[in-house]
Coordinates of C-alpha atoms in Angstrom, one line a residue:
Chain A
X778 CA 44.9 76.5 67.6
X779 CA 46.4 73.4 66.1
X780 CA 48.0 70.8 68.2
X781 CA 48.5 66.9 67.7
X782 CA 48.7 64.1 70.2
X783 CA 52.1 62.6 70.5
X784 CA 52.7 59.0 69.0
X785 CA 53.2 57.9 71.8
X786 CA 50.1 58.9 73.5
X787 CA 48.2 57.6 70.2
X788 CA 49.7 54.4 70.8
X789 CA 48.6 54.3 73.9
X790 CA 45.1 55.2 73.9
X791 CA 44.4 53.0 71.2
X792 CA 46.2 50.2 72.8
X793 CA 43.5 50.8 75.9
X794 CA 40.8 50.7 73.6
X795 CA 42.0 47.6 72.1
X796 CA 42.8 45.4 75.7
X797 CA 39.3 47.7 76.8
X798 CA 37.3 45.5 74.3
X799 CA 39.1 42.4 74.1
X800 CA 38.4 42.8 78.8
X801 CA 35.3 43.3 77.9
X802 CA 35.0 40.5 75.0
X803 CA 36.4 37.8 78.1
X804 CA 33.8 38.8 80.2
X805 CA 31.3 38.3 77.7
X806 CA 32.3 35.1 76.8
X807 CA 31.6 33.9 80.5
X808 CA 28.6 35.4 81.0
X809 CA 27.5 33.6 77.3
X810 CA 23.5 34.4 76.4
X811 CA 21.2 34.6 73.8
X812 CA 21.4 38.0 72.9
X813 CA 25.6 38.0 72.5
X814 CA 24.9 35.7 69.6
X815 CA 23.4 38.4 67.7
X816 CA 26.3 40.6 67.3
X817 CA 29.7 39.1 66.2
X818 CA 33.7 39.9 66.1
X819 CA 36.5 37.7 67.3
X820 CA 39.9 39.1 68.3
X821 CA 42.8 37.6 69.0
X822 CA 46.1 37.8 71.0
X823 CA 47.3 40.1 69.0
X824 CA 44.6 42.4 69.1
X825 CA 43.0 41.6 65.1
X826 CA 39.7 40.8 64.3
X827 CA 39.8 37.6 62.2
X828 CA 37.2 35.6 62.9
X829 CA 33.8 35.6 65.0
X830 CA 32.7 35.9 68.2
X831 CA 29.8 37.0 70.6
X832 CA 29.8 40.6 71.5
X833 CA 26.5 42.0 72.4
X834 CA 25.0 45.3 71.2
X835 CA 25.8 47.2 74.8
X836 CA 29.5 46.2 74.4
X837 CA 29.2 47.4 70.7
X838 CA 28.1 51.1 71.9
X839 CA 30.5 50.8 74.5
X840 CA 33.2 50.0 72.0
X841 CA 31.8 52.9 69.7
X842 CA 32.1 55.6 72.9
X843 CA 35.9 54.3 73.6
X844 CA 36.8 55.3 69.9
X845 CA 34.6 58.7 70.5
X846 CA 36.4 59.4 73.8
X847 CA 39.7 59.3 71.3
X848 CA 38.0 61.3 68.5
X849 CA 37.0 63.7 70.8
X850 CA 40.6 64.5 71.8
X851 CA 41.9 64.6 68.2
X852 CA 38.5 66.5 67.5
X853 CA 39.5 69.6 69.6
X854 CA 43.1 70.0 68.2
X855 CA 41.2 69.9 64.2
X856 CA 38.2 71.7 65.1
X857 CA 36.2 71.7 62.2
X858 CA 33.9 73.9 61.4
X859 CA 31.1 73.4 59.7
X860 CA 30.1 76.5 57.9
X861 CA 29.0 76.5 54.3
X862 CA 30.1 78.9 51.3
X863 CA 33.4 79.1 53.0
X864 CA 36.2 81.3 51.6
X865 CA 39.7 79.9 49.9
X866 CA 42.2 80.1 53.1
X867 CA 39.4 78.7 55.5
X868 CA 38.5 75.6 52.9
X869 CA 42.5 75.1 52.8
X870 CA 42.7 74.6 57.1
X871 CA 39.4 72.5 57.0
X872 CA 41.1 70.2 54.3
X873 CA 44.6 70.1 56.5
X874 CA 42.2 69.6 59.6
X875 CA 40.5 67.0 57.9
X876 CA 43.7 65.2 56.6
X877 CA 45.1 65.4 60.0
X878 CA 41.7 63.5 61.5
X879 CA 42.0 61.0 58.5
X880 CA 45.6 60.2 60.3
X881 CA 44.2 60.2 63.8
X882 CA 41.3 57.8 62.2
X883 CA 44.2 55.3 60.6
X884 CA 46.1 55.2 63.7
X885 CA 43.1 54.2 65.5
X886 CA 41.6 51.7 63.2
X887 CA 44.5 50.1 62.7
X888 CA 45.3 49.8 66.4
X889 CA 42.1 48.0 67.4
X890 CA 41.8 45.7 64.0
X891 CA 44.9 45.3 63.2
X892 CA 47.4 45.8 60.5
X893 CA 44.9 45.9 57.7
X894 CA 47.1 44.7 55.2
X895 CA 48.0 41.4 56.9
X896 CA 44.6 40.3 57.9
X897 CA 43.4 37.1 56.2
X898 CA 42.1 37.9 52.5
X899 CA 38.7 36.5 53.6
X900 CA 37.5 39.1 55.8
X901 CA 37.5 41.4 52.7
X902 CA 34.5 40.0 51.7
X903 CA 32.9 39.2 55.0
X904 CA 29.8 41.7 54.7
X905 CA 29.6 41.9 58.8
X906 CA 33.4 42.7 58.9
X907 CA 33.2 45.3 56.3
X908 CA 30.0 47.0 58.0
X909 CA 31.8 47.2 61.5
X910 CA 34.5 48.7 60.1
X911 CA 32.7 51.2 57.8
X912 CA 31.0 52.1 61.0
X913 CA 33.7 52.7 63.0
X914 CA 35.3 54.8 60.5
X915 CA 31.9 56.6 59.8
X916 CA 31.6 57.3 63.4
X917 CA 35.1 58.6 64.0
X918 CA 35.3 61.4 61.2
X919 CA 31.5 62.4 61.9
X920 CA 32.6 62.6 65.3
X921 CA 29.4 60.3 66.6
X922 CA 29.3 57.3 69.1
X923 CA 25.2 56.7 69.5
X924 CA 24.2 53.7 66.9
X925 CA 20.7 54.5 65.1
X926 CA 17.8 51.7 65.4
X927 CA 19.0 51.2 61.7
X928 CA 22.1 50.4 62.1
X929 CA 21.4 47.9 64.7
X930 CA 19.2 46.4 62.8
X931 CA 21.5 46.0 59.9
X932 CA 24.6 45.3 62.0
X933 CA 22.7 42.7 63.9
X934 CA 21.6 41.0 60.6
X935 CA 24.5 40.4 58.8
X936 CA 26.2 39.5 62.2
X937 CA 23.7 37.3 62.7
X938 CA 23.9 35.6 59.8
X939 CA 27.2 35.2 60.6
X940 CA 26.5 33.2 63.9
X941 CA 24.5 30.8 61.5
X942 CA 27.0 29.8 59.8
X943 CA 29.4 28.7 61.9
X944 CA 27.2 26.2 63.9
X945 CA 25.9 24.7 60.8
X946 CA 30.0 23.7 59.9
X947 CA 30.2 22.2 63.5
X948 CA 26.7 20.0 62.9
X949 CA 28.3 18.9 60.1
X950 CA 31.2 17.6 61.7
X951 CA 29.1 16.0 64.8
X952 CA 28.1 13.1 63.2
X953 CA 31.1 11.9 61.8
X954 CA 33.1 12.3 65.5
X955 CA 30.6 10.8 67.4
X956 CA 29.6 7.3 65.1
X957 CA 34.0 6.7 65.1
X958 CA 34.3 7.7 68.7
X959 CA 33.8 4.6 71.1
X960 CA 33.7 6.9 74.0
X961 CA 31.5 9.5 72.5
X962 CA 27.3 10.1 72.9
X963 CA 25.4 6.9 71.7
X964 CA 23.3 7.5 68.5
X965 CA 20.3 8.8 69.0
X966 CA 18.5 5.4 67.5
X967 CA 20.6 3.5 69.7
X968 CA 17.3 2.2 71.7
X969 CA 15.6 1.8 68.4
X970 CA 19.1 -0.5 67.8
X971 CA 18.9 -2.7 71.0
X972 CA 15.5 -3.5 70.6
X973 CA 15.5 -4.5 67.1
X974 CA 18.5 -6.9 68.2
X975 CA 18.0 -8.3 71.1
X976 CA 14.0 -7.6 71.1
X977 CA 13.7 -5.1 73.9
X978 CA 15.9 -2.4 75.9
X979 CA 16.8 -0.7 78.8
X980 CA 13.8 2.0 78.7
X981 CA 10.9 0.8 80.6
X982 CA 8.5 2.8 79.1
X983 CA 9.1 0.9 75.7
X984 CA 8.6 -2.4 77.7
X985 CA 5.3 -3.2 75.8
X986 CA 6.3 -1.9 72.5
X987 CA 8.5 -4.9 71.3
X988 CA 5.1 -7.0 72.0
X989 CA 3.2 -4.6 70.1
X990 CA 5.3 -5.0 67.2
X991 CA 6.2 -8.5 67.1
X992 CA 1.9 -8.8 67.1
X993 CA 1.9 -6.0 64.0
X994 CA 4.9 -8.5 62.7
X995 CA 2.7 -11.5 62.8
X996 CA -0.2 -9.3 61.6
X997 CA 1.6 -8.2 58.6
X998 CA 2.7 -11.9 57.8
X999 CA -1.1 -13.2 58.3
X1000 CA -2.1 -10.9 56.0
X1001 CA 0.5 -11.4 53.4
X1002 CA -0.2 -15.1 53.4
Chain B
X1021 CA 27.2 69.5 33.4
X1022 CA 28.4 69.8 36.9
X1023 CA 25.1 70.5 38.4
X1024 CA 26.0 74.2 39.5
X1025 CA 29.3 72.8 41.7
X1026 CA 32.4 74.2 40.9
X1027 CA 35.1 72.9 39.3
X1028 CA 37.5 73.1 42.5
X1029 CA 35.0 71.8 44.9
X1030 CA 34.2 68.8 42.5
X1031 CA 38.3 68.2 42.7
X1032 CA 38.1 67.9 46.3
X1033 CA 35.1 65.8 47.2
X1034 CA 37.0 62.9 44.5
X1035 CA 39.9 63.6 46.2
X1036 CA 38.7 63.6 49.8
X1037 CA 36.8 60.2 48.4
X1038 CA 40.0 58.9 47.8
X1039 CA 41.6 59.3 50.6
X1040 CA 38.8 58.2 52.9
X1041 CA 39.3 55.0 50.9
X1042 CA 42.8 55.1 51.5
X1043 CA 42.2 54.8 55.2
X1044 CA 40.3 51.8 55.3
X1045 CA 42.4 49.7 51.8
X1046 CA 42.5 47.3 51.7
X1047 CA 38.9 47.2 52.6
X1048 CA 36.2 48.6 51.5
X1049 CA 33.2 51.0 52.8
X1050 CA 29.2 51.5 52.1
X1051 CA 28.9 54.5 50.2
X1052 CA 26.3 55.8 52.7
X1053 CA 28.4 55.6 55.1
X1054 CA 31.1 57.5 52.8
X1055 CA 28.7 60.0 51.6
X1056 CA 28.2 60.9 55.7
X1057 CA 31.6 61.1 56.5
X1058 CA 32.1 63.5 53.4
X1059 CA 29.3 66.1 54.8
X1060 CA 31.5 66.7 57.6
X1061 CA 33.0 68.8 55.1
X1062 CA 31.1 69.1 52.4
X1063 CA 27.7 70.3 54.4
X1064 CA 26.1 70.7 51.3
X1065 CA 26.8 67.6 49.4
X1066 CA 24.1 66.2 47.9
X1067 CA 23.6 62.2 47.5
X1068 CA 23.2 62.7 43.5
X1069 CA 26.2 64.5 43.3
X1070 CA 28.7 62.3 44.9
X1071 CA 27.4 59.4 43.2
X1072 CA 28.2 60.9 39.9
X1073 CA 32.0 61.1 41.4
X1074 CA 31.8 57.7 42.3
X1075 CA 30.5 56.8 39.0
X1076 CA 33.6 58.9 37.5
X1077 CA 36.0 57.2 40.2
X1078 CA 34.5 53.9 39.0
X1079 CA 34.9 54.5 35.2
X1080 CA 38.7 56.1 35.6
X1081 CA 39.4 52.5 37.5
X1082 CA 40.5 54.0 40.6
X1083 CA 37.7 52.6 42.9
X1084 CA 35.7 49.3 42.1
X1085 CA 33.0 48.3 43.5
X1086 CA 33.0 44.8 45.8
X1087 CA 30.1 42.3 46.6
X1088 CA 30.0 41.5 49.6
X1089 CA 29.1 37.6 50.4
X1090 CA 25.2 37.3 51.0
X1091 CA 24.5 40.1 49.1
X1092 CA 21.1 39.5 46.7
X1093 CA 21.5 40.4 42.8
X1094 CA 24.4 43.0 42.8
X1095 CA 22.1 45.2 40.1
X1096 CA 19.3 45.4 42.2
X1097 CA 21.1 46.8 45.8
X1098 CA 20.7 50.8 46.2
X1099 CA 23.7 52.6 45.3
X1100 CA 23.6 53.7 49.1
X1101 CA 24.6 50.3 50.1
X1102 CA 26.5 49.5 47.7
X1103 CA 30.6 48.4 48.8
X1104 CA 33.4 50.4 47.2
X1105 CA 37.2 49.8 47.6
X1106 CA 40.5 51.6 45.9
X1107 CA 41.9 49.7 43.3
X1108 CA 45.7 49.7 42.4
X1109 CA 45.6 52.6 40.3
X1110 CA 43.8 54.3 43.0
X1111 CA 45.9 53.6 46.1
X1112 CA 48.6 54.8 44.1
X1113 CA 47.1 58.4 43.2
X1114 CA 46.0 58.3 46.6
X1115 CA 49.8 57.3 47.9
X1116 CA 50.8 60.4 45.3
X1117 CA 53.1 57.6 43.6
X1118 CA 51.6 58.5 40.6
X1119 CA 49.4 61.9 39.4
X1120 CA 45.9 62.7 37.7
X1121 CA 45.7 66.3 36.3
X1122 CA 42.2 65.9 36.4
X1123 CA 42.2 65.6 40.1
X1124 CA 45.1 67.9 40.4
X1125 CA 43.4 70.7 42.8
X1126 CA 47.1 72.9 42.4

C-alpha cells in the first residue's frame, strides 16, 4: 500500500523541525557551557545554516530523532524491503519506493538547511557542514536516528575545529579595538607603563619594586663604570 | 570484469549513486556514508564494488571528488572518507536533461 504525505503536510512537519531546532538552538545559547562549544551549526531567521554556532551533542540526537519521526512517516508509505536476490517486478517498486524516499529526503533537507543552492559558496567546502549534512541524509534513507561513538567523535572534531577558528579571528581583532578605544580595557602593561613614568603606581604590592629597580639601575651603572 | 554483478544491477547502483548525489548538489557526501545509504537497497553491496562505480562515475566526469578544508594530503585519506559531489555533466544526466546509454537501465 503506497501513499504519500500531502505538500502541505511536508511543509509543515519540516517547518516544525526547523523552528524545533532553531527553539532549541535559543535555549542553548542561554544556557552557554563548555560542552556546546564542541558541536557547531548556526541558523538564521530564515531557517539556513550559514555559519557557526553552539549546539551540543544531546540537541544533535535530538535534531536527528525529529528528522526520524518524519522518516518514519514517509517510511511506512515506501516500505522497503530488504530482501536479497529479489525478482524483476519487486526490484522495479523498491526503486519507485526508493525514488519516492529520495523526494521525501529533499523536501526535508532542504526545509531545515535551506535552499541548497542559495547558501553561501563557502559552506561547500566547510568539512563540519558537509559531514552534518551527509549525516542527516545518511540517517534519513537508512531510516536511523541513534549517532555511533564514531560519529561523535568525528562530528565533534571537525566541529570543534570549527569553534577554534573563530575565536582566534576575534583575538586578532582585540588588540587593535582596545589600544584606539579611550574608553576600552587598559593594556595589560599599563602598570608596567605608570611605573616606568612616573616611578611607581597604584598597586600596592609593587610598592617596593620601583626601589628595587632603581638599586639594580644604579647597580648596572656601577658596574658599567 | 564485473566481479560476478550483473549488468542491470551495476546500472542501478551508478544510477541510484547519482541520484543520491542529486539530493544533496550542490554539496557533496562521504562515500561511507553513500555506500550505507545504498545497502538500503542494495543489501549485498560490497565496499569494493561501489568504489569501482565511483571510480567509473569519476573517470566519465559526472562526479568529482572535493577536498574538504583541513583535510591532510588528499592521496593519503581512505576512499571511505573521501568527499564526492555531481559535476555539471552529472546533474544534468541526473536532471534527465541529457542521456548516457551506458547508464540507460531501459
Amino acid at each position: 500500500m503506497t501513499t504519500t504525505l500531502s505538500t502541505s503536510n511536508k511543509a509543515n512537519l519540516a517547518q516544525k523541525i526547523s523552528l524545533g531546532l532553531r527553539e532549541k538552538i535559543a535555549q542553548q545559547v542561554s544556557q552557554y557551557d563548555r560542552v556546546s562549544r564542541a558541536l557547531a551549526l548556526e541558523i538564521d531567521k530564515k531557517h539556513t545554516i550559514t555559519k557557526t554556532y553552539h549546539v551540543t551533542l544531546g540537541q544533535l540526537q535530538r535534531f536527528l530523532k525529529r528528522l526520524h519521526q518524519h522518516s518514519v512517516a514517509a517510511t511506512k508509505q515506501t516500505s522497503i524491503s530488504k530482501k536479497a536476490g529479489v525478482t524483476g517486478a519487486t526490484a522495479d517498486a523498491q526503486l519507485q519506493a526508493r525514488r519516492e524516499r529520495q523526494a521525501e529526503i529533499a523536501t526535508v533537507l532542504q526545509h531545515v538547511f535551506g535552499n541548497l543552492a542559495e547558501l553561501e559558496p563557502e559552506l561547500w567546502s566547510h568539512r563540519a557542514f558537509l559531514m552534518l549534512m551527509g549525516l542527516a541524509y545518511e540517517k534519513l534513507s537508512t531510516n536511523q536516528h541513534e549517532l555511533s561513538t564514531d560519529e561523535l567523535v568525528k562530528l565533534t572534531k571537525s566541529l570543534g575545529d570549527a569553534c577554534r577558528v573563530q575565536p582566534q579571528i576575534k583575538v586578532k581583532k582585540a588588540p587593535s579595538e582596545s589600544g584606539n578605544s579611550e574608553t576600552g580595557p587598559l593594556p595589560n602593561n599599563f602598570a608596567e607603563i605608570v611605573r616606568h613614568v612616573y616611578g611607581t603606581n597604584f598597586n600596592e604590592t609593587e610598592k617596593d619594586k620601583p626601589a628595587t629597580s632603581a638599586n639594580q639601575s644604579s647597580d648596572r651603572e656601577g658596574a658599567g663604570r | 570484469m564485473k566481479n560476478g554483478r550483473k549488468t542491470r544491477e551495476i546500472k542501478r547502483i551508478r544510477n541510484e549513486t547519482l541520484v543520491a548525489l542529486r539530493v544533496l548538489y550542490p554539496g557533496s557526501i562521504q562515500a561511507d556514508q553513500l555506500f550505507r545509504s545504498l545497502l538500503v537497497l542494495f543489501p549485498t553491496l560490497e565496499f569494493d564494488h561501489f568504489k569501482r562505480d565511483l571510480h567509473y562515475l569519476c573517470d566519465k566526469a559526472y562526479v568529482q571528488r572535493i577536498e574538504a578544508e583541513g583535510d591532510d594530503d588528499p592521496a593519503l585519506i581512505p576512499w571511505r572518507r573521501r568527499w564526492f559531489r555531481l559535476t555539471t555533466s552529472g546533474i544534468e544526466l541526473a536532471d534527465r536533461c541529457i542521456s548516457d546509454p551506458a547508464l540507460d537501465e531501459s
